[in-house]
Amino acid sequence: MNSEKVEIFDTTLRDGEQVPGCKLNTRQKLRIAARLDEMGVDVIEAGFPVSSPGDFQSVSAISKLIKNATVCGLTRAVEQDIKVAAEALKDAKRPRIHTGIGTSPLHIKYKFNTTEDKIVERAVAAVSYAKTFVEDVEFYAEDAGRTDNEFLAKICTAAIKAGATVLNIPDTTGYCLPEEYGRKIKYLKENVKGIEGVRLSCHCHNDLGLATANALSGIMNGARQIECTINGIGERAGNTSLEEVVMILRQHQNLNLETNINPKFLYDTSLMVAREMGMFVQPNKAIVGANAFAHSSGIHQDGVIKHRETYEIINPEEVGVTESAIILTARSGRAALAYRAKKMGYELTKLQLDSVYVEFLNFADARKEVVDTDIHQIMELSRKNNRAFA
Ligand code: KIV
Ligand code: ZN
């Protein structure tokens, strides 16, 4: 059965760059945008052009540079924002304006002090105005996660009628449960007039650690675009992580969903974004963390050395990591020690290994990790102290 395509909308340069301390200059943004294009991202959200002259300049420069991906600029449902975004995107091969407004009761009451009907009017006006500049207009219903589904369907129907080509359903506060978010997408598929002609998009935040699970639930219920970032960076606890959704779909082929992303670029792009933003990745981060392919317990090491798939569901080379790491600690066993020693040129008999292992445990108990220089020292001591080497 042929797989259906899920588009990857990368917002590292917009939602990701909103993170305190992650501000990038135009040169850095161009470097990241070029990489995103090369790795197969479908849509690059390059920035929020009206927010500052620097952001305008970055969106404009990225628009000129990018050859394959759609380049997108964010706006509020405000004429000036839309006009400025259109200007910044004017040289893009495939420009998209991303406009929208808060739709939850909290946003309508406290941010806008208005009524649902007026919010629909503003949404329609924004989409219609954006349509005068570009064909491709994405509408976002901010805080859709906490918006009543009936009202959400009403505003989405109106946005489609005004010309929206993509409907973004953000769980802006990261509130939804996966089942609830999936049900929302399903409800929209079944109740929005004209939905068959547009693409539904998931934009999920990670406040409860559910951003990836929610986006996945969204696409399992009919959405066909995921908004995500490299390393999952973004406002507060971040967004859905690009590398996670890409690898989930590769691992679970039975979903019959695929992306355009070349996974070989994942690790290097993660390093690039971390370096440029000065925002380092937690070691236990899925797919790209320093420990994602590192094994330290003796039981796991023994299994991986015998057959990698006993404890690894992804071949590290698939995501651009050269090899699995066997970390030597006091929890490691003889198999791991022999494996590392062999890589360093020490071929040990069984008897020799037994004696080296005793020295190794003495070392390992005093350290967090045993490194290659320690191994040389352990071998020296073992040679001096043990008849097995005679
Ligand atoms: O989280 C959100 O709702 C957003 C929108 C501006 C798309 O980032
Ligand atoms: Zn967001």
Tab-separated table of C-alpha atoms and ligand atoms in Angstrom:
chain	number	residue	atom	x	y	z
A	1	MET	CA	0.000	0.000	0.000
A	2	ASN	CA	1.361	3.440	-0.950
A	3	SER	CA	2.320	5.704	1.937
A	4	GLU	CA	0.708	9.096	2.328
A	5	LYS	CA	2.912	12.132	2.687
A	6	VAL	CA	3.023	14.154	5.916
A	7	GLU	CA	4.516	17.597	5.310
A	8	ILE	CA	7.159	18.838	7.718
A	9	PHE	CA	6.771	22.505	8.616
A	10	ASP	CA	9.867	23.572	10.491
A	11	THR	CA	9.505	26.516	12.852
A	12	THR	CA	12.991	26.447	14.432
A	13	LEU	CA	13.631	29.926	13.052
A	14	ARG	CA	10.348	31.359	14.383
A	15	ASP	CA	8.853	29.510	17.406
A	16	GLY	CA	12.303	28.082	18.195
A	17	GLU	CA	14.003	31.427	18.007
A	18	GLN	CA	11.496	32.888	20.493
A	19	VAL	CA	13.368	30.997	23.242
A	20	PRO	CA	15.221	33.400	25.550
A	21	GLY	CA	18.899	33.490	24.632
A	22	CYS	CA	18.406	31.768	21.255
A	23	LYS	CA	18.328	34.879	19.075
A	24	LEU	CA	20.100	34.363	15.747
A	25	ASN	CA	21.470	36.855	13.256
A	26	THR	CA	20.634	36.704	9.553
A	27	ARG	CA	23.830	34.872	8.646
A	28	GLN	CA	23.095	32.114	11.179
A	29	LYS	CA	19.481	31.869	10.035
A	30	LEU	CA	20.546	31.522	6.419
A	31	ARG	CA	22.905	28.696	7.326
A	32	ILE	CA	20.161	26.816	9.190
A	33	ALA	CA	17.542	27.497	6.496
A	34	ALA	CA	19.868	26.120	3.802
A	35	ARG	CA	20.345	22.948	5.851
A	36	LEU	CA	16.597	22.541	6.433
A	37	ASP	CA	16.027	22.844	2.696
A	38	GLU	CA	18.780	20.320	1.966
A	39	MET	CA	17.372	17.781	4.440
A	40	GLY	CA	13.925	17.901	2.818
A	41	VAL	CA	11.781	20.161	5.011
A	42	ASP	CA	8.595	21.108	3.103
A	43	VAL	CA	7.912	24.470	4.764
A	44	ILE	CA	10.389	26.736	6.543
A	45	GLU	CA	8.782	29.266	8.860
A	46	ALA	CA	11.494	31.878	8.541
A	47	GLY	CA	10.240	34.427	11.071
A	48	PHE	CA	7.689	37.042	12.072
A	49	PRO	CA	8.608	39.867	9.689
A	50	VAL	CA	6.744	42.727	11.371
A	51	SER	CA	8.344	41.978	14.743
A	52	SER	CA	11.678	43.704	14.012
A	53	PRO	CA	13.741	45.028	11.093
A	54	GLY	CA	16.223	42.188	11.720
A	55	ASP	CA	13.518	39.554	11.376
A	56	PHE	CA	12.201	41.223	8.230
A	57	GLN	CA	15.690	41.145	6.748
A	58	SER	CA	16.141	37.467	7.660
A	59	VAL	CA	12.813	36.414	6.107
A	60	SER	CA	13.640	38.393	3.003
A	61	ALA	CA	17.151	36.875	2.683
A	62	ILE	CA	15.833	33.339	3.278
A	63	SER	CA	13.130	33.926	0.636
A	64	LYS	CA	15.828	34.740	-1.907
A	65	LEU	CA	17.995	31.764	-0.942
A	66	ILE	CA	15.629	28.807	-0.665
A	67	LYS	CA	15.093	26.755	-3.807
A	68	ASN	CA	12.830	23.869	-2.757
A	69	ALA	CA	10.855	24.504	0.423
A	70	THR	CA	7.937	26.859	0.856
A	71	VAL	CA	9.048	29.907	2.863
A	72	CYS	CA	6.525	31.111	5.389
A	73	GLY	CA	6.160	34.290	7.453
A	74	LEU	CA	4.022	34.621	10.595
A	75	THR	CA	1.533	37.436	11.157
A	76	ARG	CA	-1.231	38.358	13.560
A	77	ALA	CA	-4.663	39.014	12.050
A	78	VAL	CA	-3.538	42.592	11.482
A	79	GLU	CA	-3.301	44.301	8.063
A	80	GLN	CA	0.105	45.864	8.680
A	81	ASP	CA	1.609	42.499	9.749
A	82	ILE	CA	0.288	40.856	6.588
A	83	LYS	CA	1.500	43.648	4.306
A	84	VAL	CA	4.996	43.520	5.835
A	85	ALA	CA	5.124	39.703	5.640
A	86	ALA	CA	4.106	39.820	1.955
A	87	GLU	CA	6.908	42.304	1.279
A	88	ALA	CA	9.481	40.130	3.104
A	89	LEU	CA	8.333	37.055	1.148
A	90	LYS	CA	8.149	38.704	-2.261
A	91	ASP	CA	11.232	36.947	-3.684
A	92	ALA	CA	10.304	33.486	-2.377
A	93	LYS	CA	9.778	30.787	-4.992
A	94	ARG	CA	6.929	29.411	-2.874
A	95	PRO	CA	5.694	32.029	-0.382
A	96	ARG	CA	3.175	31.331	2.372
A	97	ILE	CA	1.572	33.767	4.811
A	98	HIS	CA	0.673	32.256	8.188
A	99	THR	CA	-1.997	34.366	9.824
A	100	GLY	CA	-4.456	33.815	12.629
A	101	ILE	CA	-6.010	34.762	15.918
A	102	GLY	CA	-6.780	33.382	19.392
A	103	THR	CA	-9.989	31.355	19.460
A	104	SER	CA	-10.304	29.974	23.021
A	105	PRO	CA	-12.693	31.590	25.532
A	106	LEU	CA	-9.666	32.828	27.516
A	107	HIS	CA	-8.114	34.499	24.492
A	108	ILE	CA	-11.404	35.978	23.288
A	109	LYS	CA	-12.225	37.419	26.703
A	110	TYR	CA	-8.854	38.518	28.077
A	111	LYS	CA	-6.708	39.181	25.006
A	112	PHE	CA	-9.345	40.648	22.737
A	113	ASN	CA	-12.270	41.534	25.030
A	114	THR	CA	-14.635	40.709	22.200
A	115	THR	CA	-17.119	38.094	20.951
A	116	GLU	CA	-16.794	34.889	18.940
A	117	ASP	CA	-18.522	36.520	15.952
A	118	LYS	CA	-16.022	39.382	15.891
A	119	ILE	CA	-13.139	36.887	16.063
A	120	VAL	CA	-14.543	35.073	13.003
A	121	GLU	CA	-14.827	38.416	11.184
A	122	ARG	CA	-11.197	39.266	11.961
A	123	ALA	CA	-10.027	35.830	10.866
A	124	VAL	CA	-11.880	36.113	7.561
A	125	ALA	CA	-10.556	39.631	6.955
A	126	ALA	CA	-6.970	38.503	7.643
A	127	VAL	CA	-7.125	35.457	5.360
A	128	SER	CA	-8.835	37.456	2.582
A	129	TYR	CA	-6.228	40.214	2.832
A	130	ALA	CA	-3.326	37.720	2.836
A	131	LYS	CA	-4.885	36.143	-0.274
A	132	THR	CA	-4.434	39.415	-2.155
A	133	PHE	CA	-0.651	38.857	-1.904
A	134	VAL	CA	-0.094	35.091	-2.050
A	135	GLU	CA	-2.009	31.998	-3.082
A	136	ASP	CA	-0.824	29.892	-0.132
A	137	VAL	CA	-2.359	31.130	3.144
A	138	GLU	CA	-2.232	29.160	6.386
A	139	PHE	CA	-4.728	30.076	9.089
A	140	TYR	CA	-3.947	29.364	12.766
A	141	ALA	CA	-6.572	29.212	15.487
A	142	GLU	CA	-4.378	30.090	18.455
A	143	ASP	CA	-5.112	28.026	21.598
A	144	ALA	CA	-7.223	25.629	19.517
A	145	GLY	CA	-6.322	23.015	22.135
A	146	ARG	CA	-8.639	24.771	24.593
A	147	THR	CA	-11.188	25.940	22.015
A	148	ASP	CA	-14.624	24.364	21.865
A	149	ASN	CA	-14.720	22.061	18.823
A	150	GLU	CA	-17.977	23.474	17.474
A	151	PHE	CA	-16.628	27.027	17.405
A	152	LEU	CA	-13.329	25.786	16.004
A	153	ALA	CA	-15.191	24.100	13.142
A	154	LYS	CA	-17.110	27.319	12.500
A	155	ILE	CA	-14.011	29.518	12.260
A	156	CYS	CA	-12.150	26.920	10.171
A	157	THR	CA	-15.076	26.751	7.727
A	158	ALA	CA	-15.013	30.548	7.444
A	159	ALA	CA	-11.214	30.592	6.937
A	160	ILE	CA	-11.482	28.043	4.113
A	161	LYS	CA	-14.231	30.079	2.473
A	162	ALA	CA	-11.940	33.125	2.671
A	163	GLY	CA	-9.195	31.181	0.866
A	164	ALA	CA	-7.076	29.390	3.496
A	165	THR	CA	-5.074	26.491	2.026
A	166	VAL	CA	-3.828	25.102	5.355
A	167	LEU	CA	-5.541	25.081	8.769
A	168	ASN	CA	-3.216	25.068	11.752
A	169	ILE	CA	-4.731	23.700	14.986
A	170	PRO	CA	-2.249	24.731	17.688
A	171	ASP	CA	-2.257	23.281	21.156
A	172	THR	CA	-0.614	26.550	22.137
A	173	THR	CA	-0.377	25.807	25.855
A	174	GLY	CA	0.475	22.110	25.543
A	175	TYR	CA	-2.693	21.212	27.440
A	176	CYS	CA	-4.313	18.418	25.429
A	177	LEU	CA	-4.034	14.695	25.922
A	178	PRO	CA	-3.130	12.769	22.753
A	179	GLU	CA	-6.541	11.129	22.503
A	180	GLU	CA	-8.269	14.510	22.981
A	181	TYR	CA	-6.113	16.276	20.373
A	182	GLY	CA	-6.660	13.439	17.890
A	183	ARG	CA	-10.414	13.626	18.496
A	184	LYS	CA	-10.306	17.352	17.760
A	185	ILE	CA	-8.642	16.747	14.406
A	186	LYS	CA	-11.142	14.010	13.589
A	187	TYR	CA	-14.035	16.299	14.536
A	188	LEU	CA	-12.714	18.975	12.167
A	189	LYS	CA	-12.274	16.429	9.358
A	190	GLU	CA	-15.920	15.458	9.802
A	191	ASN	CA	-17.504	18.848	10.470
A	192	VAL	CA	-15.661	21.551	8.522
A	193	LYS	CA	-17.109	22.399	5.151
A	194	GLY	CA	-14.465	22.312	2.427
A	195	ILE	CA	-11.931	20.451	4.610
A	196	GLU	CA	-11.203	17.965	1.810
A	197	GLY	CA	-9.517	20.742	-0.199
A	198	VAL	CA	-7.106	21.899	2.533
A	199	ARG	CA	-4.360	20.462	4.714
A	200	LEU	CA	-4.786	20.215	8.480
A	201	SER	CA	-1.688	21.003	10.517
A	202	CYS	CA	-0.619	20.068	14.066
A	203	HIS	CA	1.298	22.625	16.109
A	204	CYS	CA	1.789	21.174	19.589
A	205	HIS	CA	3.637	22.552	22.593
A	206	ASN	CA	5.394	20.437	25.166
A	207	ASP	CA	4.225	21.824	28.514
A	208	LEU	CA	3.188	18.345	29.678
A	209	GLY	CA	5.796	16.492	27.631
A	210	LEU	CA	3.113	15.472	25.097
A	211	ALA	CA	4.021	17.553	22.041
A	212	THR	CA	5.264	14.655	19.929
A	213	ALA	CA	2.507	12.293	21.110
A	214	ASN	CA	-0.146	14.906	20.300
A	215	ALA	CA	1.226	15.627	16.829
A	216	LEU	CA	1.317	11.904	16.151
A	217	SER	CA	-2.267	11.533	17.308
A	218	GLY	CA	-3.173	14.445	15.000
A	219	ILE	CA	-1.749	12.779	11.921
A	220	MET	CA	-3.263	9.429	12.859
A	221	ASN	CA	-6.599	11.228	12.750
A	222	GLY	CA	-6.146	12.905	9.406
A	223	ALA	CA	-3.819	15.915	9.751
A	224	ARG	CA	-1.135	15.959	7.043
A	225	GLN	CA	1.309	18.600	8.266
A	226	ILE	CA	3.370	18.695	11.468
A	227	GLU	CA	4.863	21.929	12.786
A	228	CYS	CA	8.046	21.121	14.649
A	229	THR	CA	11.538	22.272	15.493
A	230	ILE	CA	15.035	20.828	15.560
A	231	ASN	CA	15.739	19.537	19.089
A	232	GLY	CA	12.126	20.390	20.030
A	233	ILE	CA	13.052	23.957	20.979
A	234	GLY	CA	10.309	26.589	21.210
A	235	GLU	CA	8.294	28.707	23.615
A	236	ARG	CA	8.462	27.507	27.247
A	237	ALA	CA	8.874	23.698	27.195
A	238	GLY	CA	9.200	23.731	23.407
A	239	ASN	CA	7.470	22.236	20.375
A	240	THR	CA	7.162	18.833	18.756
A	241	SER	CA	10.648	17.657	17.882
A	242	LEU	CA	11.309	17.201	14.154
A	243	GLU	CA	13.729	14.313	14.606
A	244	GLU	CA	11.237	12.432	16.788
A	245	VAL	CA	8.306	12.577	14.376
A	246	VAL	CA	10.475	11.730	11.392
A	247	MET	CA	11.897	8.650	13.102
A	248	ILE	CA	8.534	7.550	14.522
A	249	LEU	CA	7.132	7.409	11.000
A	250	ARG	CA	10.207	5.546	9.745
A	251	GLN	CA	10.011	3.049	12.592
A	252	HIS	CA	6.267	2.460	12.300
A	253	GLN	CA	5.843	1.835	8.595
A	254	ASN	CA	2.457	0.230	9.261
A	255	LEU	CA	1.080	3.773	9.698
A	256	ASN	CA	1.639	4.229	5.946
A	257	LEU	CA	2.792	7.770	6.495
A	258	GLU	CA	6.095	9.218	5.355
A	259	THR	CA	8.001	12.480	5.230
A	260	ASN	CA	10.459	13.941	2.786
A	261	ILE	CA	13.227	14.210	5.364
A	262	ASN	CA	16.583	12.557	4.748
A	263	PRO	CA	17.329	11.202	8.255
A	264	LYS	CA	21.106	11.194	7.650
A	265	PHE	CA	21.054	14.922	8.374
A	266	LEU	CA	19.280	14.666	11.737
A	267	TYR	CA	22.230	14.404	14.096
A	268	ASP	CA	24.400	16.969	12.383
A	269	THR	CA	21.517	19.443	12.110
A	270	SER	CA	20.788	19.006	15.803
A	271	LEU	CA	24.418	19.853	16.591
A	272	MET	CA	24.318	22.813	14.221
A	273	VAL	CA	21.187	24.326	15.799
A	274	ALA	CA	22.463	23.675	19.332
A	275	ARG	CA	25.753	25.361	18.495
A	276	GLU	CA	24.265	28.369	16.699
A	277	MET	CA	21.679	28.958	19.419
A	278	GLY	CA	23.923	28.102	22.348
A	279	MET	CA	21.119	25.824	23.540
A	280	PHE	CA	22.541	22.431	24.352
A	281	VAL	CA	20.618	19.211	23.994
A	282	GLN	CA	19.910	17.094	27.091
A	283	PRO	CA	21.962	13.872	26.889
A	284	ASN	CA	18.886	11.636	27.148
A	285	LYS	CA	17.023	13.436	24.316
A	286	ALA	CA	15.489	10.907	21.910
A	287	ILE	CA	17.325	10.401	18.584
A	288	VAL	CA	19.928	13.180	18.929
A	289	GLY	CA	20.964	13.231	22.624
A	290	ALA	CA	24.542	12.214	23.470
A	291	ASN	CA	23.228	9.070	25.178
A	292	ALA	CA	20.627	8.120	22.558
A	293	PHE	CA	22.927	5.362	21.276
A	294	ALA	CA	25.123	4.867	24.350
A	295	HIS	CA	24.924	1.717	26.450
A	296	SER	CA	26.301	1.570	29.941
A	297	SER	CA	24.778	-1.314	31.879
A	298	GLY	CA	26.565	-4.641	31.580
A	299	ILE	CA	23.438	-6.533	30.549
A	300	HIS	CA	22.681	-4.097	27.717
A	301	GLN	CA	26.294	-3.896	26.569
A	302	ASP	CA	26.561	-7.655	26.352
A	303	GLY	CA	23.368	-7.758	24.254
A	304	VAL	CA	24.373	-4.934	21.898
A	305	ILE	CA	27.835	-6.394	21.333
A	306	LYS	CA	26.278	-9.756	20.422
A	307	HIS	CA	23.517	-8.286	18.270
A	308	ARG	CA	22.872	-4.514	18.035
A	309	GLU	CA	19.088	-4.850	17.712
A	310	THR	CA	18.723	-6.439	21.160
A	311	TYR	CA	18.732	-2.938	22.661
A	312	GLU	CA	18.581	-0.543	19.683
A	313	ILE	CA	15.511	0.066	17.547
A	314	ILE	CA	17.329	2.523	15.266
A	315	ASN	CA	20.626	1.976	13.519
A	316	PRO	CA	22.593	5.091	14.598
A	317	GLU	CA	24.026	5.431	11.071
A	318	GLU	CA	20.499	6.034	9.792
A	319	VAL	CA	20.402	9.376	11.641
A	320	GLY	CA	24.020	10.305	10.972
A	321	VAL	CA	25.581	8.992	14.203
A	322	THR	CA	28.715	7.005	13.355
A	323	GLU	CA	28.274	4.172	15.867
A	324	SER	CA	26.707	3.061	19.139
A	325	ALA	CA	28.790	3.900	22.187
A	326	ILE	CA	29.720	1.395	24.833
A	327	ILE	CA	30.328	3.451	27.978
A	328	LEU	CA	32.538	1.790	30.573
A	329	THR	CA	31.373	2.251	34.155
A	330	ALA	CA	31.280	0.118	37.300
A	331	ARG	CA	28.046	-1.370	35.886
A	332	SER	CA	29.816	-2.706	32.779
A	333	GLY	CA	30.652	-6.362	32.392
A	334	ARG	CA	33.532	-8.324	30.912
A	335	ALA	CA	32.007	-8.275	27.396
A	336	ALA	CA	32.115	-4.483	27.247
A	337	LEU	CA	35.620	-4.309	28.648
A	338	ALA	CA	36.900	-6.896	26.153
A	339	TYR	CA	35.120	-5.078	23.301
A	340	ARG	CA	36.710	-1.721	24.162
A	341	ALA	CA	40.133	-3.228	24.877
A	342	LYS	CA	40.056	-5.001	21.489
A	343	LYS	CA	39.237	-1.711	19.726
A	344	MET	CA	42.329	-0.293	21.398
A	345	GLY	CA	44.515	-3.185	20.213
A	346	TYR	CA	44.454	-5.464	23.276
A	347	GLU	CA	43.439	-9.032	22.453
A	348	LEU	CA	42.815	-10.779	25.804
A	349	THR	CA	42.527	-14.450	26.644
A	350	LYS	CA	39.752	-15.475	29.004
A	351	LEU	CA	42.182	-15.684	31.925
A	352	GLN	CA	43.681	-12.300	31.114
A	353	LEU	CA	40.259	-10.733	30.872
A	354	ASP	CA	39.352	-12.064	34.320
A	355	SER	CA	42.364	-10.402	35.871
A	356	VAL	CA	42.008	-7.128	33.941
A	357	TYR	CA	38.377	-7.003	34.991
A	358	VAL	CA	39.370	-6.983	38.674
A	359	GLU	CA	41.660	-3.970	38.087
A	360	PHE	CA	38.955	-2.376	35.969
A	361	LEU	CA	36.367	-2.575	38.772
A	362	ASN	CA	38.780	-0.920	41.201
A	363	PHE	CA	39.194	1.939	38.737
A	364	ALA	CA	35.518	2.146	37.814
A	365	ASP	CA	34.306	2.368	41.410
A	366	ALA	CA	36.380	5.494	41.870
A	367	ARG	CA	35.199	7.210	38.657
A	368	LYS	CA	31.990	8.094	36.819
A	369	GLU	CA	33.354	6.644	33.568
A	370	VAL	CA	36.444	4.703	32.507
A	371	VAL	CA	38.060	6.301	29.447
A	372	ASP	CA	40.691	5.051	26.998
A	373	THR	CA	43.676	6.456	28.916
A	374	ASP	CA	42.430	4.578	32.005
A	375	ILE	CA	42.328	1.356	29.975
A	376	HIS	CA	46.007	1.719	29.094
A	377	GLN	CA	46.790	2.179	32.774
A	378	ILE	CA	44.611	-0.793	33.767
A	379	MET	CA	46.433	-2.959	31.217
A	380	GLU	CA	49.814	-1.855	32.566
A	381	LEU	CA	48.818	-2.682	36.150
A	382	SER	CA	47.362	-6.019	35.127
A	383	ARG	CA	50.567	-6.901	33.269
A	384	LYS	CA	52.710	-6.061	36.266
A	385	ASN	CA	50.533	-7.766	38.852
A	386	ASN	CA	49.251	-10.868	37.208
A	387	ARG	CA	50.607	-14.189	36.081
A	388	ALA	CA	47.973	-14.456	33.372
A	389	PHE	CA	50.211	-12.156	31.303
A	390	ALA	CA	53.413	-14.091	31.946
B	1	KIV	O1	1.703	28.120	19.586
B	1	KIV	C1	1.040	28.800	18.782
B	1	KIV	O2	-0.182	28.900	18.849
B	1	KIV	C2	1.786	29.497	17.740
B	1	KIV	C3	0.959	30.176	16.687
B	1	KIV	C4	1.416	31.573	16.490
B	1	KIV	C5	0.950	29.381	15.430
B	1	KIV	O3	2.980	29.459	17.711
B	2	ZN	ZN	3.757	27.827	18.992
